[in-house]
XYZ file of C-alpha atoms in Angstrom:
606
model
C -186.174 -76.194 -82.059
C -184.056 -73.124 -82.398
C -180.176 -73.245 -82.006
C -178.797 -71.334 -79.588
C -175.579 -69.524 -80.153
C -172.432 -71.313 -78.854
C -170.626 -68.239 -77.966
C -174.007 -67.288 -75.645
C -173.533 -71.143 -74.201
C -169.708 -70.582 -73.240
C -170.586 -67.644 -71.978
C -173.161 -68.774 -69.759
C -171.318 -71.791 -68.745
C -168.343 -69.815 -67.662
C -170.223 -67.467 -65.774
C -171.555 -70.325 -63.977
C -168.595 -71.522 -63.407
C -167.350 -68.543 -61.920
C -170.307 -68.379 -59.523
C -170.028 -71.840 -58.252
C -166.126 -71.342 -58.084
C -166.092 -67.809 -55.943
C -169.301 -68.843 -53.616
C -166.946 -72.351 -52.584
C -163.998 -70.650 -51.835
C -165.855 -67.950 -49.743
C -167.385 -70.612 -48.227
C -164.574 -73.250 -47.419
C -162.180 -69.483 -46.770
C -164.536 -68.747 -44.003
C -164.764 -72.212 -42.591
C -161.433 -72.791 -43.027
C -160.698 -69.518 -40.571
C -157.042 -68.369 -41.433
C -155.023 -67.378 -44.224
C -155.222 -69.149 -47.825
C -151.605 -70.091 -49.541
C -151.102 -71.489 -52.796
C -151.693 -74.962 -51.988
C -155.216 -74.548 -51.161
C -157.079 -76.519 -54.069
C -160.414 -74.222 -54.316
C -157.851 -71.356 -54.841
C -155.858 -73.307 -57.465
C -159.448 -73.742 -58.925
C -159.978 -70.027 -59.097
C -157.219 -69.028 -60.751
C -158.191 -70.879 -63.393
C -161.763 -70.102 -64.068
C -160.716 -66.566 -64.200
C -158.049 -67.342 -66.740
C -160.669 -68.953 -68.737
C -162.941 -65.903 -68.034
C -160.398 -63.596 -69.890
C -158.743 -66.062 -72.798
C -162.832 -66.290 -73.912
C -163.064 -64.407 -77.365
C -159.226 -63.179 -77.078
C -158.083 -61.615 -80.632
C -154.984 -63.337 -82.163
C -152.281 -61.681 -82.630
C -149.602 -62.844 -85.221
C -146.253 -62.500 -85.355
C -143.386 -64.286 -87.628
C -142.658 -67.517 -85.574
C -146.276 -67.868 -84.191
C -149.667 -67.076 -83.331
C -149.707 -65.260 -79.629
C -152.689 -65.464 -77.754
C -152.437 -64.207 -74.192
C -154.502 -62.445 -71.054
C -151.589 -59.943 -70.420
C -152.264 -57.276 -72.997
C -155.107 -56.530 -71.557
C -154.170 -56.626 -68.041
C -151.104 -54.029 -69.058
C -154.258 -51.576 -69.952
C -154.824 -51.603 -66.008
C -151.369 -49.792 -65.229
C -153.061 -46.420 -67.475
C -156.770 -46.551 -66.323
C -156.178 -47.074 -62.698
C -152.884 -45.843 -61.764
C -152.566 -47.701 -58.227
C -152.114 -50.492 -60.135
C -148.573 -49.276 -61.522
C -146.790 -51.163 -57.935
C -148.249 -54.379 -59.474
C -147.270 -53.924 -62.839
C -143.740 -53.227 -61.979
C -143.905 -56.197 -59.556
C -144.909 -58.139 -62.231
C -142.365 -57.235 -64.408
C -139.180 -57.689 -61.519
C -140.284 -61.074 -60.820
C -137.165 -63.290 -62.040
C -138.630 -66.699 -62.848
C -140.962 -65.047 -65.413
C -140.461 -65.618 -68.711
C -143.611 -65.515 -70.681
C -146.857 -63.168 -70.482
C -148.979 -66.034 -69.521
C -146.842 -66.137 -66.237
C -146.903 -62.557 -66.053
C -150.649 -62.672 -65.836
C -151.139 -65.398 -63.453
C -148.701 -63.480 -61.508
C -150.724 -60.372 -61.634
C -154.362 -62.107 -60.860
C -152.505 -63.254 -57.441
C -150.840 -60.288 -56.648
C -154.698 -58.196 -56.975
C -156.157 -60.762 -54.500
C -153.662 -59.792 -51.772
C -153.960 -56.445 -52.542
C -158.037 -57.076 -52.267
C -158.546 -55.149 -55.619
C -159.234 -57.557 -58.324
C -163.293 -55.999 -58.982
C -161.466 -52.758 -58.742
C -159.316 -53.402 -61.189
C -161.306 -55.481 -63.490
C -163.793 -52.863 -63.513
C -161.844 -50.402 -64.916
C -161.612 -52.456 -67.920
C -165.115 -53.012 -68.674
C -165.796 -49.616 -68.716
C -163.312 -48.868 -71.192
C -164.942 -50.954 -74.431
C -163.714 -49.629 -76.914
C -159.935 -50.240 -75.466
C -160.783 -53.858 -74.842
C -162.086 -53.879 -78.539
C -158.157 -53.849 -79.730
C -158.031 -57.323 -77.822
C -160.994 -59.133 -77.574
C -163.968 -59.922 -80.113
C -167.287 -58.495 -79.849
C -168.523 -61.257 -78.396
C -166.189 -61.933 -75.994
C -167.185 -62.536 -72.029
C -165.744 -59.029 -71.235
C -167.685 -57.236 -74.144
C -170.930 -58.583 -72.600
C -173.298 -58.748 -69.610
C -171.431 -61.658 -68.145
C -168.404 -59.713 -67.862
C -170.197 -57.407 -65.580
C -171.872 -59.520 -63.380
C -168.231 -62.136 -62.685
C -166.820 -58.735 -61.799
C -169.705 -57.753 -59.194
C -169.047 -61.274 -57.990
C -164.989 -60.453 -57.237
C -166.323 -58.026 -54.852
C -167.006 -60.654 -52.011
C -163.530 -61.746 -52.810
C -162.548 -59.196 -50.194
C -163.330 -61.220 -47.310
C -161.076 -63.560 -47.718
C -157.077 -63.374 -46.750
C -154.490 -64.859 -48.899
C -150.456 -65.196 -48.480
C -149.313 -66.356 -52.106
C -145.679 -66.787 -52.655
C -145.395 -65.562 -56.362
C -141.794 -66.106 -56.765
C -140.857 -69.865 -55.792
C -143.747 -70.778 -58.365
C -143.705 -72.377 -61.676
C -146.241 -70.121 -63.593
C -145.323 -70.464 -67.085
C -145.611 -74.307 -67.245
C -148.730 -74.842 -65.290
C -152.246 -76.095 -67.114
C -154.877 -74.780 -66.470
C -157.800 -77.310 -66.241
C -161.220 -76.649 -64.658
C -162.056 -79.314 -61.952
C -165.693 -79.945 -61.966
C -165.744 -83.081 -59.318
C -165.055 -80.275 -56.647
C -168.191 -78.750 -57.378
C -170.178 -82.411 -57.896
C -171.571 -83.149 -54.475
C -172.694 -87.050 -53.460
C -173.982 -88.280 -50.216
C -171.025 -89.362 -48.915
C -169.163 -86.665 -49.557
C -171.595 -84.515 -47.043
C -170.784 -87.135 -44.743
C -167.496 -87.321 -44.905
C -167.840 -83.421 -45.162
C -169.602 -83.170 -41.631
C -166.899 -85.456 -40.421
C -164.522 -83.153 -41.544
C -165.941 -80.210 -39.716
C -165.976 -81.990 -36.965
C -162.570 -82.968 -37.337
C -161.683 -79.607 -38.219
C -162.993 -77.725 -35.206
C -161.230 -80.183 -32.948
C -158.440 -79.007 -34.343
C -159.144 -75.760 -34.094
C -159.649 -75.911 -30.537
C -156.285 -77.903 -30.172
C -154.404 -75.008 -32.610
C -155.868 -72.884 -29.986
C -155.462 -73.985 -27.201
C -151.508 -74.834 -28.139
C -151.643 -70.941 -28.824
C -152.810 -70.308 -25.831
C -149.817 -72.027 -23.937
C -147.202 -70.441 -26.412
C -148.695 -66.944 -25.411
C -148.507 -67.514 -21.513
C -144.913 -68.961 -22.247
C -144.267 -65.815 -23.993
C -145.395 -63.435 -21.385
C -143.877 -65.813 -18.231
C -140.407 -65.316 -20.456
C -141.102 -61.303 -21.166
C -141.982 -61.189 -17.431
C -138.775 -62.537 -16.550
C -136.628 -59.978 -18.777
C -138.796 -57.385 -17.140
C -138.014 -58.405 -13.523
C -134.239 -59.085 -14.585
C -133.859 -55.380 -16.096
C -135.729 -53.969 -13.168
C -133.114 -55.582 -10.710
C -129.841 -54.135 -12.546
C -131.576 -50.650 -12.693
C -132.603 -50.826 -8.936
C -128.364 -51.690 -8.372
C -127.619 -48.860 -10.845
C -129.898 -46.710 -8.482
C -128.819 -47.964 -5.038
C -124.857 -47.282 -6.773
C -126.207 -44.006 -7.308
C -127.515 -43.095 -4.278
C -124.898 -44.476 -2.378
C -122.443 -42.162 -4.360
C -124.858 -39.210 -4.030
C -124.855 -39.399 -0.275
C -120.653 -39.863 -0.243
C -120.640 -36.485 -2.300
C -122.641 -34.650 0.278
C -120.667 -36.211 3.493
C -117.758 -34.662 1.742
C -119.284 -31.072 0.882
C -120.634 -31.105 4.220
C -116.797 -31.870 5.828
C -116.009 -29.032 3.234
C -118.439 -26.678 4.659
C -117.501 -27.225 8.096
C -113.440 -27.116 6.921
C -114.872 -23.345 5.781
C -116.860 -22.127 8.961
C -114.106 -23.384 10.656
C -111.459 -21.173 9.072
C -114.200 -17.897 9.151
C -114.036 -18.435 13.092
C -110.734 -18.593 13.130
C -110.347 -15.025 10.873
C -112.697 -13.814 13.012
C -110.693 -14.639 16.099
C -107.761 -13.059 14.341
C -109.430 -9.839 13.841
C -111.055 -9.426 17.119
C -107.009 -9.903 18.389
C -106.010 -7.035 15.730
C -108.547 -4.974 17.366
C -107.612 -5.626 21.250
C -104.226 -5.290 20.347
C -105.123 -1.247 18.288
C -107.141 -0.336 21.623
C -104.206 -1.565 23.981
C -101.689 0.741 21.499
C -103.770 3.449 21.953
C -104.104 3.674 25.682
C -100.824 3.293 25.546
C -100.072 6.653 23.780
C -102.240 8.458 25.592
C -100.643 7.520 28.872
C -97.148 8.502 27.709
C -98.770 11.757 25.663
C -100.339 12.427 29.615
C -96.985 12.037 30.756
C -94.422 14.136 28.152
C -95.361 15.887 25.238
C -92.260 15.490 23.547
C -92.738 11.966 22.410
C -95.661 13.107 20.425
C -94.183 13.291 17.042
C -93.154 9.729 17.666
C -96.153 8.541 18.366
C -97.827 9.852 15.476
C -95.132 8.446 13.076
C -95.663 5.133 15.178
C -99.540 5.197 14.658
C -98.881 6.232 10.753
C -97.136 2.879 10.692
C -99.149 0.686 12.432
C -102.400 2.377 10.503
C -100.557 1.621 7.605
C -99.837 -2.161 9.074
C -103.602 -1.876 10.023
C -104.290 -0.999 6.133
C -102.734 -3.974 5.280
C -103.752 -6.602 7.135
C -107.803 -5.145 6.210
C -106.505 -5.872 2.914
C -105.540 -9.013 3.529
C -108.451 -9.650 5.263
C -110.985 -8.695 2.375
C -108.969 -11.179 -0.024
C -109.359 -13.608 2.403
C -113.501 -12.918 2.373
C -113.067 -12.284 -1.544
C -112.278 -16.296 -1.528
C -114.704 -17.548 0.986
C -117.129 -16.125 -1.525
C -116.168 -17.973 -3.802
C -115.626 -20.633 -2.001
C -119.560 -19.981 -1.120
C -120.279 -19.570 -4.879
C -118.867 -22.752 -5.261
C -120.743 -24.951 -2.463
C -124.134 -23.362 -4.205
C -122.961 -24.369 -7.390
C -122.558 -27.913 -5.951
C -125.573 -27.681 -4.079
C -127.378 -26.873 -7.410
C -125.453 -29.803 -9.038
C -126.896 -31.948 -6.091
C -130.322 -30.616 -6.534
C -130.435 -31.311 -10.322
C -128.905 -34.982 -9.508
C -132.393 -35.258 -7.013
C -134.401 -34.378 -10.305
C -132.705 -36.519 -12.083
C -133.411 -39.390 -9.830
C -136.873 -38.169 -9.034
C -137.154 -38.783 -12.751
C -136.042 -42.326 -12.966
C -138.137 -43.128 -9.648
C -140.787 -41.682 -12.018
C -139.910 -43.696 -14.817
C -139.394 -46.905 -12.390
C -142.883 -46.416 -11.218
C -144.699 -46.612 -14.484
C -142.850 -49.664 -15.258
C -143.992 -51.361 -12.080
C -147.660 -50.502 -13.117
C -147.171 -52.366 -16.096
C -145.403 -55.271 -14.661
C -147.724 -57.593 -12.520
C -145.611 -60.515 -11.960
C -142.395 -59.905 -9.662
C -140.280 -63.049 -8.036
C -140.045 -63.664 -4.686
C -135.874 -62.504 -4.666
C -137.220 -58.449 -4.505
C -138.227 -59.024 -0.707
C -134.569 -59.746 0.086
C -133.866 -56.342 -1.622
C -136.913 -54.979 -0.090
C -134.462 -55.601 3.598
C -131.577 -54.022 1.523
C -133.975 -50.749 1.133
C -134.829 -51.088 4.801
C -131.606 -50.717 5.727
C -130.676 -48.037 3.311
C -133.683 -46.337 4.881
C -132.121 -46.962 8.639
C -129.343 -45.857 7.373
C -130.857 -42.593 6.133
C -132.816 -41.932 9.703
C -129.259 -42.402 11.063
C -127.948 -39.585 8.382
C -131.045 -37.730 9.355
C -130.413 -37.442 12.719
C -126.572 -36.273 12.484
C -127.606 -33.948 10.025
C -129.655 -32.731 13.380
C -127.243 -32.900 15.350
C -125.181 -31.000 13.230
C -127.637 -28.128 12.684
C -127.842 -28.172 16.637
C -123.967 -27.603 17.240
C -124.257 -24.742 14.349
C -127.096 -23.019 16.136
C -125.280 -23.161 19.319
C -121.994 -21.571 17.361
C -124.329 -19.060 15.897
C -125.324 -17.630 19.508
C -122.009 -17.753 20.532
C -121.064 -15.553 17.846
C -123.582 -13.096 18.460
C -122.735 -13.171 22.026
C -119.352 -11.846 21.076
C -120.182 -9.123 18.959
C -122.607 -8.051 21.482
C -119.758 -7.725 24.082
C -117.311 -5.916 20.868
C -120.685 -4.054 20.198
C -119.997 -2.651 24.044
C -116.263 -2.774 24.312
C -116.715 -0.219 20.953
C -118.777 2.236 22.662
C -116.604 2.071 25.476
C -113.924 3.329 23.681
C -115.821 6.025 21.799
C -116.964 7.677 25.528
C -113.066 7.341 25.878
C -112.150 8.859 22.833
C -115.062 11.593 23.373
C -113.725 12.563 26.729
C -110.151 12.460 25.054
C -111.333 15.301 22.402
C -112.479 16.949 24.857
C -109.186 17.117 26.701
C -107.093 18.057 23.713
C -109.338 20.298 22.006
C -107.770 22.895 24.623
C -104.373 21.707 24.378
C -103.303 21.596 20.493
C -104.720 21.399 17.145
C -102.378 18.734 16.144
C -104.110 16.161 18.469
C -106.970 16.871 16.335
C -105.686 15.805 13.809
C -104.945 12.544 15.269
C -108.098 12.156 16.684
C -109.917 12.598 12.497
C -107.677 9.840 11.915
C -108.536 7.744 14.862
C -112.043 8.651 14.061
C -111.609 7.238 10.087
C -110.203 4.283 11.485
C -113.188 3.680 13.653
C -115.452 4.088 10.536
C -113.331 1.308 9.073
C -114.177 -0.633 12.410
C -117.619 0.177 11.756
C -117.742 -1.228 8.427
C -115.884 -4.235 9.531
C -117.977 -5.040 11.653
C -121.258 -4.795 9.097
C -119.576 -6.963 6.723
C -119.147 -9.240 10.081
C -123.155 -8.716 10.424
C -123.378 -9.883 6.614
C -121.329 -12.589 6.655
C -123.745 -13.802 9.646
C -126.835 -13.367 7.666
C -125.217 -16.020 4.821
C -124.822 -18.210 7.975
C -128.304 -18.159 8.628
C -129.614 -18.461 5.343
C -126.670 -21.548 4.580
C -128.399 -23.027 7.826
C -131.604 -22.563 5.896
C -130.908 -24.404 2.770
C -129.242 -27.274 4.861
C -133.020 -27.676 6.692
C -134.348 -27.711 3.333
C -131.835 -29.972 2.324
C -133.184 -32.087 5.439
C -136.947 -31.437 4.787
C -136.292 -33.161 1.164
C -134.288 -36.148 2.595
C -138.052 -36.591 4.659
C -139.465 -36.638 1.683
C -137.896 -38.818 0.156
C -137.816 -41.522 2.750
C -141.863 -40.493 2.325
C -141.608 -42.020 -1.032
C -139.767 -45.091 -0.114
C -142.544 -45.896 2.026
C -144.629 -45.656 -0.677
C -142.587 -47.623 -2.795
C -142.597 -50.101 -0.308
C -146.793 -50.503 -0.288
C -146.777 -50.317 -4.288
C -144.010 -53.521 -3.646
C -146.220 -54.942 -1.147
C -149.303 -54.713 -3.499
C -147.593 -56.186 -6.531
C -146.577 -59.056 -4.405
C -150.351 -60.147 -3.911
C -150.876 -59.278 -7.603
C -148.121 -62.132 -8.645
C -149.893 -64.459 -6.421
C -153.293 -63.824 -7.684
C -151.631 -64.440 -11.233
C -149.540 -67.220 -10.144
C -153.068 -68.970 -8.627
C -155.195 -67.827 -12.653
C -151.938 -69.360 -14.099
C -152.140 -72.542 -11.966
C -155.809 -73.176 -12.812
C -155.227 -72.289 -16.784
C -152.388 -75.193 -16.255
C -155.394 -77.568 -15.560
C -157.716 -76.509 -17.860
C -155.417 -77.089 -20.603
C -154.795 -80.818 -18.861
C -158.340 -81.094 -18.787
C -158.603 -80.085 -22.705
C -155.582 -82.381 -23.533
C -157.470 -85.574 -22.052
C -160.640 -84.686 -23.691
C -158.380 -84.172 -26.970
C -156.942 -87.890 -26.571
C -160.682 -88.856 -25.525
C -161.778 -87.714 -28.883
C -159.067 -88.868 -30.915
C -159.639 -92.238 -29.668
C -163.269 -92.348 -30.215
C -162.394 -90.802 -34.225
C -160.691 -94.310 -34.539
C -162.973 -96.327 -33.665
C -165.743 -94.712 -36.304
C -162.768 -95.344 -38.893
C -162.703 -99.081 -37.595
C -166.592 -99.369 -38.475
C -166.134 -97.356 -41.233
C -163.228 -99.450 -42.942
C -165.223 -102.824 -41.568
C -168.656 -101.739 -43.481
C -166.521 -99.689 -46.477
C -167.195 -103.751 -48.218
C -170.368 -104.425 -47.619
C -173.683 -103.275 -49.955
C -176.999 -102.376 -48.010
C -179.651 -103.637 -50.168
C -183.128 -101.550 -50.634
C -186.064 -102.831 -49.542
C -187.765 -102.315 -53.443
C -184.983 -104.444 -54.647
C -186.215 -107.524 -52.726
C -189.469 -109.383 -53.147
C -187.994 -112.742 -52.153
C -185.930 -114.396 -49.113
C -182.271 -114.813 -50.263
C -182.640 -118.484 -47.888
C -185.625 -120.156 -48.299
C -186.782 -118.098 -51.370
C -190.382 -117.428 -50.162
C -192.047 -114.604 -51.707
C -192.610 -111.493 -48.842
C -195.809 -110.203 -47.906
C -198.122 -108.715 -44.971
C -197.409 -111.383 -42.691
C -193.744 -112.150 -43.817
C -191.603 -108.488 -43.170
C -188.659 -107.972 -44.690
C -185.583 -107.674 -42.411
C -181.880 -106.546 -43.457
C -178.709 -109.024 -42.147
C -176.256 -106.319 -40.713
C -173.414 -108.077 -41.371
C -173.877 -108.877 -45.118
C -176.522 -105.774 -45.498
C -179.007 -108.759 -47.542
C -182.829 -108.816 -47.425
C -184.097 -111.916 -45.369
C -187.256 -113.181 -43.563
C -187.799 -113.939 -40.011
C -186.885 -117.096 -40.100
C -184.038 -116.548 -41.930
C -182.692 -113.790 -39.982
C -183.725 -115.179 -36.253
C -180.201 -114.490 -34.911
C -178.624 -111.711 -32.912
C -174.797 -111.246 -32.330
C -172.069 -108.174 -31.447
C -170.617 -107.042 -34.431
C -167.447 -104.931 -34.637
C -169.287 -102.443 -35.624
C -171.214 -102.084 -32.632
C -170.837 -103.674 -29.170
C -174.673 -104.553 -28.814
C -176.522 -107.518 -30.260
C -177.222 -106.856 -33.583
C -179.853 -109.045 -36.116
C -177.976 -111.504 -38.244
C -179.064 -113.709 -40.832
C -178.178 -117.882 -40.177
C -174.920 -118.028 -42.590
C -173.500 -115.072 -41.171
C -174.369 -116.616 -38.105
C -173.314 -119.837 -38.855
C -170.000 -118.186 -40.385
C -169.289 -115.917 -37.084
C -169.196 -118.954 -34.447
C -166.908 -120.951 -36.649
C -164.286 -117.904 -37.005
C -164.778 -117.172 -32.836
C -164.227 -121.185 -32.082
C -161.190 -120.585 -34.437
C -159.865 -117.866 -32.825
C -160.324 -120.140 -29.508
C -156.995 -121.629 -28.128
């Protein structure tokens, strides 16, 4: 027989090893269903059939105090081929506890299985021979074949999920010794195995179901923020509109405070004017009667056209600041108009966080009568605002009704003053002189009264923002409505969710009584279990004679096994049947089991 070589044999072993290792942890990873930590013991196992993997045909390297023979000299090579693995290396290297390379290199196998990159990495050093020749022999696992095919293996390492705490770990002490009974399998192991399963996935269904609970708590608790937050913004709102609407009472008692004082300047000059035409008859009456009070009378219509001259100017400052008086109210009417944006925006924003939010509690109808009243009290606001708009319609005409009649008592006096001109173009030229003058001040009349016609026209179109002003008021009561069927709506969805809540309640009841079911039924197979762990079940090859009597089996005398002592016995030796613990039926018994049974049960007898 030819020798083989032992370095071929240790390779081949630990290649085998390295199989049987990486296929039981996929395995029991994927069976196991969540994350691995450092406790679990098929990881433990390999870590170290991969450190064996690499300390196989190391070089030794001396130094003065002692020989040093370690994996991390060749894992440092990783940092230059493959440079993503510089994060690891520095890692490595910050790690506190860490005082020798070993511990270093443990530290780095762990930290490449998180990162899912251990065949990356591993393979980068295989192809690179004749750097590996500086550390390992030539026939060294990682020189050869094997080397190859371990690292093809690490690829289906990237299934599997692991959480490792590196730091709280004792790597530099630890020993690593290759377990083989993990990877020995006996009969009873793939029993207890299959009981463990089973175990397992009942407690998988309890960790889920327990998850389960702790979500719904979670959202019934996220729920409630929601609905809390929802209620301070809807006060915030209702604060705001209640301040909104105290803002416009006042610029509407503002505007009013303003037509107000424009009829009474009106009034004023329409009593200016009355009181110029009433002068003027006058003078010609007493020019009719003597002509030598004429000079007077000119030097007394200088003054009063100067008085005149005056008062027009006071009477353009005055419209100078009810301009900007207007400029103002449109400035605030813009501010109030950017406000409604604003709070169109948040109604916006509200309404998108009502479609996410299904669950509301039952204290929003109560403010759902708050809004009905706030929307009462708008129809109320609504229909003074009409009211209102009414009485300034009714002012308007009433205005236009008197300039119609100063419209008529102005060409009135221009017949008079035409059949005046008339008269004293025959009599002197100095009366028409007067009469240019008269005729300028009528101008100024004239354009009085068109800046009277403009001031009317803003009037009209102030009367048209305020039924804008009222057409947007409509629409938003419009959206309260709305608002109130979106309510309504959500209401039935928190009682369809309170009724799938309800009915997940029982389910889990139901699931927790099957739970305690099972758990009781798991004891009572470790009762048997524990009550047959003593006994020894004989094969039926063993036995070719009756434990009793002794009498040799055959044909017509069948074996039969006692299941209380698990011992071959005939017939006749084993007519008995009685309820083990074991099992509740009748089971067959031999006649001193029997025997032994009835005197333990009279015994037990009071």
């Amino acid at each position: 027989m030819a020798t083989k070589d032992p370095t071929a044999v240790e390779r081949a072993n630990l290649l085998n090893m390295a199989k049987l290792s990486i296929k039981g942890l996929i395995e029991s990873a994927l069976s196991f269903g969540r994350t691995l930590d450092s406790d679990y013991p098929p990881l433990q196992q390999f870590f170290v059939v991969m450190e064996h993997c690499l300390k196989h045909g190391l070089k030794v390297r001396k130094s003065f105090l002692s020989y040093n023979k370690t994996i991390w000299g060749p894992l440092e090579l990783v940092e230059k081929l493959y440079p993503e693995a510089e994060e690891i290396g520095a890692s490595v290297r910050d790690l506190p506890g860490l005082k020798t390379p070993l511990g270093r290199a443990r530290a780095w196998l762990r930290l490449a299985l998180m990162q899912k990159k251990m065949a990356d990495y591993l393979r980068c050093l295989i192809i690179q021979r004749d750097l590996l020749s500086e550390f390992y022999e030539y026939h060294a696992l990682m020189m050869e074949e094997e080397g190859a095919v371990i690292v093809g293996l690490l690829v289906g390492l990237n299934v599997i999920d692991a959480n490792l705490c590196v730091k709280g770990e004792d790597l530099d002490s630890q020993v690593g010794v290759i377990d083989f009974s993990m990877y020995l399998k006996n009969e009873d192991d793939i029993g207890n195995k299959e009981r463990n399963v089973q175990i397992a996935a009942i407690l998988d269904q309890k960790n889920y179901v327990e998850e389960l609970n702790r979500q719904l708590n979670s959202t019934v608790s996220s729920l409630h923020s929601r609905v809390d937050s929802l209620e301070k913004s809807n006060t915030k709102l209702i604060e705001e509109l209640a301040i909104a609407k105290n803002n416009i009472i006042k610029l509407q008692e503002e505007n009013h405070q303003l037509r107000s004082e424009n009829k009474l300047i009106l009034m004023k000059t329409q009593q200016h004017l009355e009181v110029t035409k009433v002068d003027v008859e006058t003078e010609l009456q007493t020019y009719k009667h003597s002509r030598q009070g004429l000079d007077e009378m000119y030097n007394e219509a200088r003054r009063q056209l100067r008085d005149e001259s005056q008062l027009r100017q006071d009477v353009e400052s005055e419209l100078a600041v009810q301009v900007s008086m207007k400029h103002e109210i449109e400035l605030a009417m813009k501010l109030l108009e950017k406000d409604i944006h604003e709070k169109q925006d948040t109604l916006i924003g509200l309404r998108q966080q009502l479609e996410e939010v299904k669950a509301i509690n039952i204290e929003m109808y109560q403010k759902l009568q708050g809004s009905e009243d706030s929307l009462k009290e708008k129809n109320e606001i609504i229909a003074r605002l009409e009211d209102k708009t009414n009485k300034i319609t009714i002012a308007m005409r009433q205005l236009e009704q008197r300039l119609q009649q100063a419209e008529k008592a102005q060409m009135e006096a221009e017949d008079e003053d035409k059949k005046y001109l008339q008269e004293c173009q025959s009599k002197s030229d100095s009366l028409q002189k007067q009469i240019s003058q008269k005729e300028k001040q009528l101008v100024q009349l004239e354009t009085d009264l068109k800046i009277e016609k403009e001031w009317r026209q803003t009037l009209q179109e102030d009367l048209q923002k305020e039924k804008d002003a009222l057409a947007h008021l409509r629409n938003e009561t419009q959206q309260i409505i709305s608002l109130k069927k979106e309510f309504l709506d959500l209401q039935d969805e928190n009682q369809q969710l309170k009724k799938v809540y309800h009915e997940q309640e029982q389910a889990l009841q139901e699931l927790g009584n099957k739970l305690s079911e099972s758990k009781l039924k798991i004891e009572d197979i470790k009762e048997a279990n524990k009550a047959l762990q003593g006994l020894v079940w004989l094969k039926d090859k063993e036995a070719t004679h009756c434990k009793l009597c002794e009498k040799e089996f055959s044909l017509s005398k069948r074996k039969h096994h006692c299941r209380n002592c698990g011992e071959i016995f005939c017939n006749a030796c084993s007519d008995n049947e009685l309820p083990l613990p074991s099992s509740p039926k009748p089971v067959r018994v031999c006649d001193s089991c029997h025997a032994l049974l009835i005197q333990r049960c009279s015994s037990n007898l009071p």
